[in-house]
Structure formats: structure tokens, C-alpha cells
Amino acid sequence: MIPAGIFEISNYYFNPYAIAVFSASVIVIFSGFFVFIQNRRSMINTAFFLQCFSVAFWLFMISIVYSSRTQAIAIFWYRYFTFLGVVNIMPSVYLFAVAWSQEYEQKKTMVRLNYVLSNLFYLMAITTDKFILPDVANRYFWGFYPVYQPQAVIFLIFFAFQFAIGFRMLCLSCKREIVAAKKRQMKMITIATLIAFAASFDFIPKFFRYSLYPFGYIPMLIYILIVAYSIVKYRTFDIETAIHKTAMWLLTFSLAIIPLFIVYRWVYPYIQKV
């Protein structure tokens, strides 16, 4: 059921914590799109865009949750939208690991099964009260945050399992790689993936009433930027001229700076009024 006043601006407020997360979502989706247009036919680029889309959707929607003035509105945005992004992150990370390892044909059944099972958790979350409480949310210093039921541990285990099999695949691919340059890139992506798993700490305030700031957007942003840079560098690795190297660095740097500048200019008038 849609809460009353959900589309009224007065039911939302300027929240610095929401702006930080929103800014990260902009950078993530720009990164995914930038990599995708480099080679639309590449499975690696497509897989990277899909995981960027899932992460950006999660971050964008949670920024709305943080900015909500009422509990009912915050819960609605989280259950029906934010959680949809959450459940699709790990299947997309696994898909990227499969694509980078060039094993999609062998693993495509597992890829599809991961997406199906993950979205079944989403369906259960919006149709029952077994995973996310539909009428209660905790209020922390950063805003409203959902309350997960004990049964949601099943989803958490599945979430960790998807990460484990994807991470293992990257590690094995790294060991098999014999080209020094590609091996360095594989190590970079593998380390970045490990950093991204730190985002799982965001689940702690959902299961326990513990005021641990959900900083997960930071390791996920680091992960996305490292992988984006690795893909761009892989495509331009055989170009050794200073001009091309400079262009590559400028493009990568702009992925982080330009979206932040745009967001800053957009919110500056609101900051002055606060």
C-alpha cells in the first residue's frame, strides 16, 4: 500500500548523509555507462554495467529513504525499491566474475539461477513480513533504516555464498593467467572485489539496533572505480604513447570529479537555505 503524501516534497528533507550516498550513485552509474559504451558487444563491459546499475539503484533509493520524514514512507521506498537493488548486486558481481574469467557458457545456468533465487527473496520481502518488517524502522543519526527479521539470515547466507563463488573464480583466473600485464589487472580486480565485500557491514544495523553508520557505499564506490579503470586500461594497454596514456587518465579521473561537481552545484542553493 502506497503511504499518503509520498510524492509531497514536504515529506522529505535535506539530509547530508543522503547527499553523500546519492553522489556515489551518480558516479557509479556514470562509470558503468562509460565502460559500456567503450565496447557494447563485450560481455565484460555489459556485466560491469549491470552491476553498476544494481549498485547505483540501491544507493539512489537508499538516499530517498534517508531523506524521508516519516517511517511509513521510508519503509515503502526501502522494501519495494532499495531492496530490489540490494538483491541484484551479488548476482551481477558473480556475472562479472564469470565474464572476466571467460566462463559464461560453462556457468550461465548458475548465473541465471543466482538472479532467480535473489529475486525470489525480493518477492518474499514485499509480499510477507518474514524478511523486512513492514511497519517498523529504526531511526538513526543518518535517517530511517529497515529492520530485518531473523529469517533474513537466509538471504545473508546466500548473499555471502554468491560473493564466495565469484571471488573464488577471480582468484583461480588470476592464478591461471600467464600474461604479466593481465595478471596484474586480475590481481587489482580481485583485491577490489575483496574491498567491496566490506559493504556487507551495512547489514549490521538492519539485524541489530546498533548505530553503525552504513558506510558500504564507500567500498562499493572504490570497487567500481578500480574495476572501471582496469577495464579501460586493458583496452588501451597496447597503446604506449604519452598522448593516449594522458587521455586515459583524464577520462578515468573525470568519472569521479565531474558527477560530484554537478551534484554540488545542484544542491548548493538548498545548502544555503539550511
PDB file of C-alpha atoms in Angstrom:
ATOM      1  CA  MET A   1       0.000   0.000   0.000  1.00  0.00           C
ATOM      2  CA  ILE A   2       1.384   3.404  -1.009  1.00  0.00           C
ATOM      3  CA  PRO A   3       1.685   5.756   2.006  1.00  0.00           C
ATOM      4  CA  ALA A   4      -0.189   9.048   1.953  1.00  0.00           C
ATOM      5  CA  GLY A   5       1.837  12.055   0.871  1.00  0.00           C
ATOM      6  CA  ILE A   6       4.659  10.042  -0.626  1.00  0.00           C
ATOM      7  CA  PHE A   7       5.000  12.473  -3.540  1.00  0.00           C
ATOM      8  CA  GLU A   8       4.810  15.623  -1.422  1.00  0.00           C
ATOM      9  CA  ILE A   9       8.123  17.459  -1.145  1.00  0.00           C
ATOM     10  CA  SER A  10       7.294  18.472   2.444  1.00  0.00           C
ATOM     11  CA  ASN A  11       7.687  14.822   3.481  1.00  0.00           C
ATOM     12  CA  TYR A  12      11.387  14.903   2.611  1.00  0.00           C
ATOM     13  CA  TYR A  13      14.246  16.972   3.982  1.00  0.00           C
ATOM     14  CA  PHE A  14      17.819  17.919   3.134  1.00  0.00           C
ATOM     15  CA  ASN A  15      19.988  15.179   4.647  1.00  0.00           C
ATOM     16  CA  PRO A  16      23.792  15.419   4.174  1.00  0.00           C
ATOM     17  CA  TYR A  17      24.074  11.659   4.608  1.00  0.00           C
ATOM     18  CA  ALA A  18      21.635  11.171   1.744  1.00  0.00           C
ATOM     19  CA  ILE A  19      23.590  13.585  -0.471  1.00  0.00           C
ATOM     20  CA  ALA A  20      26.807  11.610   0.091  1.00  0.00           C
ATOM     21  CA  VAL A  21      25.125   8.364  -0.959  1.00  0.00           C
ATOM     22  CA  PHE A  22      23.331   9.997  -3.878  1.00  0.00           C
ATOM     23  CA  SER A  23      26.641  11.410  -5.149  1.00  0.00           C
ATOM     24  CA  ALA A  24      28.131   7.916  -5.044  1.00  0.00           C
ATOM     25  CA  SER A  25      25.187   6.564  -7.071  1.00  0.00           C
ATOM     26  CA  VAL A  26      25.797   9.189  -9.776  1.00  0.00           C
ATOM     27  CA  ILE A  27      29.491   8.306 -10.020  1.00  0.00           C
ATOM     28  CA  VAL A  28      28.706   4.584 -10.166  1.00  0.00           C
ATOM     29  CA  ILE A  29      26.162   4.831 -12.988  1.00  0.00           C
ATOM     30  CA  PHE A  30      28.415   7.197 -14.965  1.00  0.00           C
ATOM     31  CA  SER A  31      31.263   4.706 -14.576  1.00  0.00           C
ATOM     32  CA  GLY A  32      29.106   1.808 -15.755  1.00  0.00           C
ATOM     33  CA  PHE A  33      27.813   3.706 -18.758  1.00  0.00           C
ATOM     34  CA  PHE A  34      31.270   4.959 -19.686  1.00  0.00           C
ATOM     35  CA  VAL A  35      32.704   1.430 -19.678  1.00  0.00           C
ATOM     36  CA  PHE A  36      29.701   0.009 -21.519  1.00  0.00           C
ATOM     37  CA  ILE A  37      29.931   2.397 -24.465  1.00  0.00           C
ATOM     38  CA  GLN A  38      33.593   1.503 -24.958  1.00  0.00           C
ATOM     39  CA  ASN A  39      32.501  -1.882 -26.279  1.00  0.00           C
ATOM     40  CA  ARG A  40      28.782  -2.675 -26.257  1.00  0.00           C
ATOM     41  CA  ARG A  41      29.379  -6.196 -27.580  1.00  0.00           C
ATOM     42  CA  SER A  42      31.756  -7.181 -24.787  1.00  0.00           C
ATOM     43  CA  MET A  43      30.298  -9.487 -22.144  1.00  0.00           C
ATOM     44  CA  ILE A  44      32.695  -7.992 -19.605  1.00  0.00           C
ATOM     45  CA  ASN A  45      31.528  -4.438 -20.290  1.00  0.00           C
ATOM     46  CA  THR A  46      27.869  -5.477 -20.205  1.00  0.00           C
ATOM     47  CA  ALA A  47      28.303  -7.382 -16.947  1.00  0.00           C
ATOM     48  CA  PHE A  48      30.079  -4.412 -15.407  1.00  0.00           C
ATOM     49  CA  PHE A  49      27.259  -2.082 -16.462  1.00  0.00           C
ATOM     50  CA  LEU A  50      24.662  -4.410 -14.911  1.00  0.00           C
ATOM     51  CA  GLN A  51      26.437  -4.453 -11.572  1.00  0.00           C
ATOM     52  CA  CYS A  52      26.871  -0.668 -11.727  1.00  0.00           C
ATOM     53  CA  PHE A  53      23.156  -0.311 -12.401  1.00  0.00           C
ATOM     54  CA  SER A  54      22.271  -2.520  -9.408  1.00  0.00           C
ATOM     55  CA  VAL A  55      24.649  -0.662  -7.095  1.00  0.00           C
ATOM     56  CA  ALA A  56      23.535   2.774  -8.335  1.00  0.00           C
ATOM     57  CA  PHE A  57      19.858   1.837  -7.952  1.00  0.00           C
ATOM     58  CA  TRP A  58      20.483   0.660  -4.384  1.00  0.00           C
ATOM     59  CA  LEU A  59      22.354   3.852  -3.487  1.00  0.00           C
ATOM     60  CA  PHE A  60      19.915   6.200  -5.180  1.00  0.00           C
ATOM     61  CA  MET A  61      16.903   4.636  -3.468  1.00  0.00           C
ATOM     62  CA  ILE A  62      18.538   4.466  -0.021  1.00  0.00           C
ATOM     63  CA  SER A  63      19.270   8.194  -0.322  1.00  0.00           C
ATOM     64  CA  ILE A  64      15.500   8.717  -0.625  1.00  0.00           C
ATOM     65  CA  VAL A  65      14.969   6.516   2.437  1.00  0.00           C
ATOM     66  CA  TYR A  66      17.406   8.657   4.443  1.00  0.00           C
ATOM     67  CA  SER A  67      15.633  11.838   3.318  1.00  0.00           C
ATOM     68  CA  SER A  68      12.159  10.627   4.282  1.00  0.00           C
ATOM     69  CA  ARG A  69      10.495  12.394   7.207  1.00  0.00           C
ATOM     70  CA  THR A  70       8.081   9.591   8.088  1.00  0.00           C
ATOM     71  CA  GLN A  71       8.625   5.958   8.908  1.00  0.00           C
ATOM     72  CA  ALA A  72       5.920   4.715   6.546  1.00  0.00           C
ATOM     73  CA  ILE A  73       7.414   6.484   3.534  1.00  0.00           C
ATOM     74  CA  ALA A  74      10.941   5.305   4.361  1.00  0.00           C
ATOM     75  CA  ILE A  75       9.823   1.686   4.698  1.00  0.00           C
ATOM     76  CA  PHE A  76       7.919   1.834   1.413  1.00  0.00           C
ATOM     77  CA  TRP A  77      10.942   3.097  -0.546  1.00  0.00           C
ATOM     78  CA  TYR A  78      13.185   0.507   1.044  1.00  0.00           C
ATOM     79  CA  ARG A  79      11.001  -2.601   0.710  1.00  0.00           C
ATOM     80  CA  TYR A  80       9.791  -2.027  -2.833  1.00  0.00           C
ATOM     81  CA  PHE A  81      12.779  -0.305  -4.431  1.00  0.00           C
ATOM     82  CA  THR A  82      16.006  -0.227  -2.399  1.00  0.00           C
ATOM     83  CA  PHE A  83      15.876  -3.937  -1.614  1.00  0.00           C
ATOM     84  CA  LEU A  84      15.421  -4.696  -5.324  1.00  0.00           C
ATOM     85  CA  GLY A  85      18.809  -3.123  -5.931  1.00  0.00           C
ATOM     86  CA  VAL A  86      20.341  -4.959  -2.974  1.00  0.00           C
ATOM     87  CA  VAL A  87      19.277  -8.435  -4.106  1.00  0.00           C
ATOM     88  CA  ASN A  88      20.656  -7.922  -7.611  1.00  0.00           C
ATOM     89  CA  ILE A  89      24.123  -6.729  -6.610  1.00  0.00           C
ATOM     90  CA  MET A  90      25.748 -10.086  -5.876  1.00  0.00           C
ATOM     91  CA  PRO A  91      24.294 -11.923  -8.907  1.00  0.00           C
ATOM     92  CA  SER A  92      25.732  -9.105 -11.035  1.00  0.00           C
ATOM     93  CA  VAL A  93      29.114  -9.308  -9.287  1.00  0.00           C
ATOM     94  CA  TYR A  94      29.152 -13.045  -9.947  1.00  0.00           C
ATOM     95  CA  LEU A  95      28.193 -12.462 -13.585  1.00  0.00           C
ATOM     96  CA  PHE A  96      31.117 -10.073 -13.918  1.00  0.00           C
ATOM     97  CA  ALA A  97      33.489 -12.647 -12.403  1.00  0.00           C
ATOM     98  CA  VAL A  98      32.208 -15.245 -14.855  1.00  0.00           C
ATOM     99  CA  ALA A  99      32.542 -12.874 -17.815  1.00  0.00           C
ATOM    100  CA  TRP A 100      36.054 -11.767 -16.831  1.00  0.00           C
ATOM    101  CA  SER A 101      37.078 -15.420 -16.407  1.00  0.00           C
ATOM    102  CA  GLN A 102      35.612 -16.145 -19.871  1.00  0.00           C
ATOM    103  CA  GLU A 103      33.460 -18.957 -18.495  1.00  0.00           C
ATOM    104  CA  TYR A 104      29.974 -17.641 -19.202  1.00  0.00           C
ATOM    105  CA  GLU A 105      28.967 -20.565 -21.411  1.00  0.00           C
ATOM    106  CA  GLN A 106      30.005 -23.046 -18.728  1.00  0.00           C
ATOM    107  CA  LYS A 107      28.444 -21.063 -15.863  1.00  0.00           C
ATOM    108  CA  LYS A 108      25.392 -19.454 -17.468  1.00  0.00           C
ATOM    109  CA  THR A 109      22.973 -21.813 -15.659  1.00  0.00           C
ATOM    110  CA  MET A 110      24.444 -20.769 -12.313  1.00  0.00           C
ATOM    111  CA  VAL A 111      24.287 -17.114 -13.334  1.00  0.00           C
ATOM    112  CA  ARG A 112      20.578 -17.371 -14.160  1.00  0.00           C
ATOM    113  CA  LEU A 113      19.847 -19.378 -11.013  1.00  0.00           C
ATOM    114  CA  ASN A 114      21.509 -16.702  -8.878  1.00  0.00           C
ATOM    115  CA  TYR A 115      19.324 -13.994 -10.389  1.00  0.00           C
ATOM    116  CA  VAL A 116      16.153 -16.070  -9.985  1.00  0.00           C
ATOM    117  CA  LEU A 117      16.818 -17.005  -6.352  1.00  0.00           C
ATOM    118  CA  SER A 118      17.860 -13.464  -5.448  1.00  0.00           C
ATOM    119  CA  ASN A 119      14.661 -12.011  -6.861  1.00  0.00           C
ATOM    120  CA  LEU A 120      12.604 -14.651  -5.082  1.00  0.00           C
ATOM    121  CA  PHE A 121      13.952 -13.167  -1.848  1.00  0.00           C
ATOM    122  CA  TYR A 122      12.734  -9.796  -3.102  1.00  0.00           C
ATOM    123  CA  LEU A 123       9.263 -11.165  -3.824  1.00  0.00           C
ATOM    124  CA  MET A 124       9.062 -12.692  -0.347  1.00  0.00           C
ATOM    125  CA  ALA A 125      10.183  -9.393   1.182  1.00  0.00           C
ATOM    126  CA  ILE A 126       7.389  -7.381  -0.458  1.00  0.00           C
ATOM    127  CA  THR A 127       4.619  -9.958  -0.052  1.00  0.00           C
ATOM    128  CA  THR A 128       5.312 -11.154   3.514  1.00  0.00           C
ATOM    129  CA  ASP A 129       6.713  -9.829   6.781  1.00  0.00           C
ATOM    130  CA  LYS A 130       9.218 -12.688   7.111  1.00  0.00           C
ATOM    131  CA  PHE A 131      12.258 -10.718   5.934  1.00  0.00           C
ATOM    132  CA  ILE A 132      11.689  -6.977   6.447  1.00  0.00           C
ATOM    133  CA  LEU A 133       9.263  -5.541   8.985  1.00  0.00           C
ATOM    134  CA  PRO A 134       6.561  -3.683   7.009  1.00  0.00           C
ATOM    135  CA  ASP A 135       5.593  -1.239   9.756  1.00  0.00           C
ATOM    136  CA  VAL A 136       8.725  -0.612  11.838  1.00  0.00           C
ATOM    137  CA  ALA A 137      12.004   1.135  11.011  1.00  0.00           C
ATOM    138  CA  ASN A 138      14.817   2.261  13.278  1.00  0.00           C
ATOM    139  CA  ARG A 139      15.731   5.946  13.367  1.00  0.00           C
ATOM    140  CA  TYR A 140      19.484   6.554  13.466  1.00  0.00           C
ATOM    141  CA  PHE A 141      21.508   9.745  13.157  1.00  0.00           C
ATOM    142  CA  TRP A 142      21.711   9.227   9.373  1.00  0.00           C
ATOM    143  CA  GLY A 143      17.953   8.664   8.937  1.00  0.00           C
ATOM    144  CA  PHE A 144      15.475   5.795   8.882  1.00  0.00           C
ATOM    145  CA  TYR A 145      16.807   2.277   8.395  1.00  0.00           C
ATOM    146  CA  PRO A 146      14.884  -1.005   7.873  1.00  0.00           C
ATOM    147  CA  VAL A 147      14.525  -3.780  10.431  1.00  0.00           C
ATOM    148  CA  TYR A 148      15.335  -7.280   9.179  1.00  0.00           C
ATOM    149  CA  GLN A 149      13.661 -10.327  10.671  1.00  0.00           C
ATOM    150  CA  PRO A 150      15.811 -13.248  11.960  1.00  0.00           C
ATOM    151  CA  GLN A 151      14.695 -15.291   8.934  1.00  0.00           C
ATOM    152  CA  ALA A 152      16.503 -12.823   6.695  1.00  0.00           C
ATOM    153  CA  VAL A 153      19.742 -14.507   7.777  1.00  0.00           C
ATOM    154  CA  ILE A 154      18.950 -16.993   4.999  1.00  0.00           C
ATOM    155  CA  PHE A 155      19.292 -14.190   2.473  1.00  0.00           C
ATOM    156  CA  LEU A 156      22.501 -13.012   4.129  1.00  0.00           C
ATOM    157  CA  ILE A 157      23.994 -16.510   3.832  1.00  0.00           C
ATOM    158  CA  PHE A 158      23.005 -16.681   0.172  1.00  0.00           C
ATOM    159  CA  PHE A 159      24.461 -13.204  -0.336  1.00  0.00           C
ATOM    160  CA  ALA A 160      27.795 -14.348   1.149  1.00  0.00           C
ATOM    161  CA  PHE A 161      27.715 -17.557  -0.903  1.00  0.00           C
ATOM    162  CA  GLN A 162      27.403 -15.639  -4.151  1.00  0.00           C
ATOM    163  CA  PHE A 163      30.336 -13.463  -3.181  1.00  0.00           C
ATOM    164  CA  ALA A 164      32.410 -16.524  -2.252  1.00  0.00           C
ATOM    165  CA  ILE A 165      31.921 -18.337  -5.549  1.00  0.00           C
ATOM    166  CA  GLY A 166      32.545 -15.173  -7.564  1.00  0.00           C
ATOM    167  CA  PHE A 167      35.660 -14.299  -5.578  1.00  0.00           C
ATOM    168  CA  ARG A 168      36.971 -17.849  -5.905  1.00  0.00           C
ATOM    169  CA  MET A 169      36.508 -17.695  -9.667  1.00  0.00           C
ATOM    170  CA  LEU A 170      38.512 -14.474  -9.874  1.00  0.00           C
ATOM    171  CA  CYS A 171      41.290 -15.956  -7.741  1.00  0.00           C
ATOM    172  CA  LEU A 172      41.506 -19.068  -9.923  1.00  0.00           C
ATOM    173  CA  SER A 173      41.547 -16.962 -13.096  1.00  0.00           C
ATOM    174  CA  CYS A 174      44.328 -14.857 -11.642  1.00  0.00           C
ATOM    175  CA  LYS A 175      46.405 -17.951 -10.912  1.00  0.00           C
ATOM    176  CA  ARG A 176      45.861 -19.332 -14.431  1.00  0.00           C
ATOM    177  CA  GLU A 177      46.796 -16.095 -16.183  1.00  0.00           C
ATOM    178  CA  ILE A 178      50.298 -16.179 -17.649  1.00  0.00           C
ATOM    179  CA  VAL A 179      50.453 -12.757 -19.317  1.00  0.00           C
ATOM    180  CA  ALA A 180      52.098 -10.451 -16.762  1.00  0.00           C
ATOM    181  CA  ALA A 181      50.066  -7.354 -17.635  1.00  0.00           C
ATOM    182  CA  LYS A 182      46.718  -9.165 -17.469  1.00  0.00           C
ATOM    183  CA  LYS A 183      47.778 -10.909 -14.272  1.00  0.00           C
ATOM    184  CA  ARG A 184      48.394  -7.536 -12.618  1.00  0.00           C
ATOM    185  CA  GLN A 185      44.968  -6.389 -13.695  1.00  0.00           C
ATOM    186  CA  MET A 186      43.384  -9.573 -12.361  1.00  0.00           C
ATOM    187  CA  LYS A 187      45.071  -9.008  -9.010  1.00  0.00           C
ATOM    188  CA  MET A 188      43.772  -5.437  -8.964  1.00  0.00           C
ATOM    189  CA  ILE A 189      40.193  -6.562  -9.645  1.00  0.00           C
ATOM    190  CA  THR A 190      40.424  -9.408  -7.121  1.00  0.00           C
ATOM    191  CA  ILE A 191      41.614  -7.043  -4.388  1.00  0.00           C
ATOM    192  CA  ALA A 192      38.907  -4.530  -5.320  1.00  0.00           C
ATOM    193  CA  THR A 193      36.266  -7.260  -5.025  1.00  0.00           C
ATOM    194  CA  LEU A 194      37.507  -8.088  -1.539  1.00  0.00           C
ATOM    195  CA  ILE A 195      37.243  -4.402  -0.614  1.00  0.00           C
ATOM    196  CA  ALA A 196      33.668  -4.331  -1.928  1.00  0.00           C
ATOM    197  CA  PHE A 197      32.642  -7.070   0.497  1.00  0.00           C
ATOM    198  CA  ALA A 198      33.153  -4.580   3.339  1.00  0.00           C
ATOM    199  CA  ALA A 199      29.815  -3.121   2.221  1.00  0.00           C
ATOM    200  CA  SER A 200      28.142  -6.126   3.887  1.00  0.00           C
ATOM    201  CA  PHE A 201      28.693  -4.375   7.247  1.00  0.00           C
ATOM    202  CA  ASP A 202      25.625  -2.336   6.283  1.00  0.00           C
ATOM    203  CA  PHE A 203      23.535  -5.350   7.318  1.00  0.00           C
ATOM    204  CA  ILE A 204      24.512  -4.989  10.998  1.00  0.00           C
ATOM    205  CA  PRO A 205      22.134  -2.087  11.855  1.00  0.00           C
ATOM    206  CA  LYS A 206      19.391  -3.954  10.000  1.00  0.00           C
ATOM    207  CA  PHE A 207      19.577  -7.015  12.246  1.00  0.00           C
ATOM    208  CA  PHE A 208      20.610  -5.305  15.489  1.00  0.00           C
ATOM    209  CA  ARG A 209      19.679  -1.912  16.880  1.00  0.00           C
ATOM    210  CA  TYR A 210      23.266  -0.767  16.727  1.00  0.00           C
ATOM    211  CA  SER A 211      24.216   2.666  15.429  1.00  0.00           C
ATOM    212  CA  LEU A 212      26.933   1.576  12.995  1.00  0.00           C
ATOM    213  CA  TYR A 213      26.928   4.053  10.123  1.00  0.00           C
ATOM    214  CA  PRO A 214      26.244   2.192   6.839  1.00  0.00           C
ATOM    215  CA  PHE A 215      29.459   3.130   5.047  1.00  0.00           C
ATOM    216  CA  GLY A 216      29.019   0.411   2.418  1.00  0.00           C
ATOM    217  CA  TYR A 217      28.704   2.922  -0.401  1.00  0.00           C
ATOM    218  CA  ILE A 218      32.371   3.869   0.089  1.00  0.00           C
ATOM    219  CA  PRO A 219      33.977   0.428  -0.534  1.00  0.00           C
ATOM    220  CA  MET A 220      31.496  -0.196  -3.348  1.00  0.00           C
ATOM    221  CA  LEU A 221      32.469   3.105  -4.972  1.00  0.00           C
ATOM    222  CA  ILE A 222      36.165   2.227  -4.628  1.00  0.00           C
ATOM    223  CA  TYR A 223      35.475  -1.181  -6.169  1.00  0.00           C
ATOM    224  CA  ILE A 224      33.584   0.287  -9.125  1.00  0.00           C
ATOM    225  CA  LEU A 225      36.253   2.884  -9.898  1.00  0.00           C
ATOM    226  CA  ILE A 226      39.105   0.359  -9.664  1.00  0.00           C
ATOM    227  CA  VAL A 227      37.349  -2.117 -11.952  1.00  0.00           C
ATOM    228  CA  ALA A 228      36.367   0.648 -14.405  1.00  0.00           C
ATOM    229  CA  TYR A 229      39.965   1.790 -14.566  1.00  0.00           C
ATOM    230  CA  SER A 230      41.164  -1.801 -15.049  1.00  0.00           C
ATOM    231  CA  ILE A 231      38.795  -2.365 -17.971  1.00  0.00           C
ATOM    232  CA  VAL A 232      39.780   0.922 -19.614  1.00  0.00           C
ATOM    233  CA  LYS A 233      43.463   0.162 -19.122  1.00  0.00           C
ATOM    234  CA  TYR A 234      43.028  -3.343 -20.536  1.00  0.00           C
ATOM    235  CA  ARG A 235      41.538  -1.917 -23.730  1.00  0.00           C
ATOM    236  CA  THR A 236      44.323   0.631 -24.132  1.00  0.00           C
ATOM    237  CA  PHE A 237      47.219  -1.420 -22.796  1.00  0.00           C
ATOM    238  CA  ASP A 238      48.916  -1.821 -26.155  1.00  0.00           C
ATOM    239  CA  ILE A 239      48.961   1.952 -26.721  1.00  0.00           C
ATOM    240  CA  GLU A 240      52.228   3.270 -25.373  1.00  0.00           C
ATOM    241  CA  THR A 241      52.210   6.884 -26.462  1.00  0.00           C
ATOM    242  CA  ALA A 242      52.052   9.597 -23.818  1.00  0.00           C
ATOM    243  CA  ILE A 243      49.028  11.192 -25.501  1.00  0.00           C
ATOM    244  CA  HIS A 244      46.880   8.083 -25.166  1.00  0.00           C
ATOM    245  CA  LYS A 245      48.004   7.441 -21.609  1.00  0.00           C
ATOM    246  CA  THR A 246      47.142  11.019 -20.650  1.00  0.00           C
ATOM    247  CA  ALA A 247      43.724  10.739 -22.275  1.00  0.00           C
ATOM    248  CA  MET A 248      43.025   7.514 -20.413  1.00  0.00           C
ATOM    249  CA  TRP A 249      43.880   9.088 -17.056  1.00  0.00           C
ATOM    250  CA  LEU A 250      41.791  12.179 -17.751  1.00  0.00           C
ATOM    251  CA  LEU A 251      38.768  10.086 -18.654  1.00  0.00           C
ATOM    252  CA  THR A 252      39.124   7.929 -15.563  1.00  0.00           C
ATOM    253  CA  PHE A 253      39.636  10.971 -13.323  1.00  0.00           C
ATOM    254  CA  SER A 254      36.598  12.709 -14.799  1.00  0.00           C
ATOM    255  CA  LEU A 255      34.388   9.763 -13.830  1.00  0.00           C
ATOM    256  CA  ALA A 256      34.881  10.721 -10.199  1.00  0.00           C
ATOM    257  CA  ILE A 257      35.115  14.514 -10.389  1.00  0.00           C
ATOM    258  CA  ILE A 258      32.520  15.693 -12.926  1.00  0.00           C
ATOM    259  CA  PRO A 259      29.460  13.962 -11.362  1.00  0.00           C
ATOM    260  CA  LEU A 260      30.427  15.284  -7.914  1.00  0.00           C
ATOM    261  CA  PHE A 261      30.716  18.821  -9.285  1.00  0.00           C
ATOM    262  CA  ILE A 262      27.293  18.553 -10.935  1.00  0.00           C
ATOM    263  CA  VAL A 263      25.695  17.290  -7.714  1.00  0.00           C
ATOM    264  CA  TYR A 264      27.388  20.044  -5.690  1.00  0.00           C
ATOM    265  CA  ARG A 265      26.072  22.771  -7.991  1.00  0.00           C
ATOM    266  CA  TRP A 266      22.616  21.213  -7.831  1.00  0.00           C
ATOM    267  CA  VAL A 267      22.379  21.072  -4.036  1.00  0.00           C
ATOM    268  CA  TYR A 268      24.263  24.337  -3.283  1.00  0.00           C
ATOM    269  CA  PRO A 269      21.103  26.518  -3.269  1.00  0.00           C
ATOM    270  CA  TYR A 270      19.495  24.128  -0.765  1.00  0.00           C
ATOM    271  CA  ILE A 271      22.599  24.156   1.448  1.00  0.00           C
ATOM    272  CA  GLN A 272      22.411  27.960   1.671  1.00  0.00           C
ATOM    273  CA  LYS A 273      18.840  27.754   2.922  1.00  0.00           C
ATOM    274  CA  VAL A 274      19.619  25.261   5.685  1.00  0.00           C
TER     275      VAL A 274
END
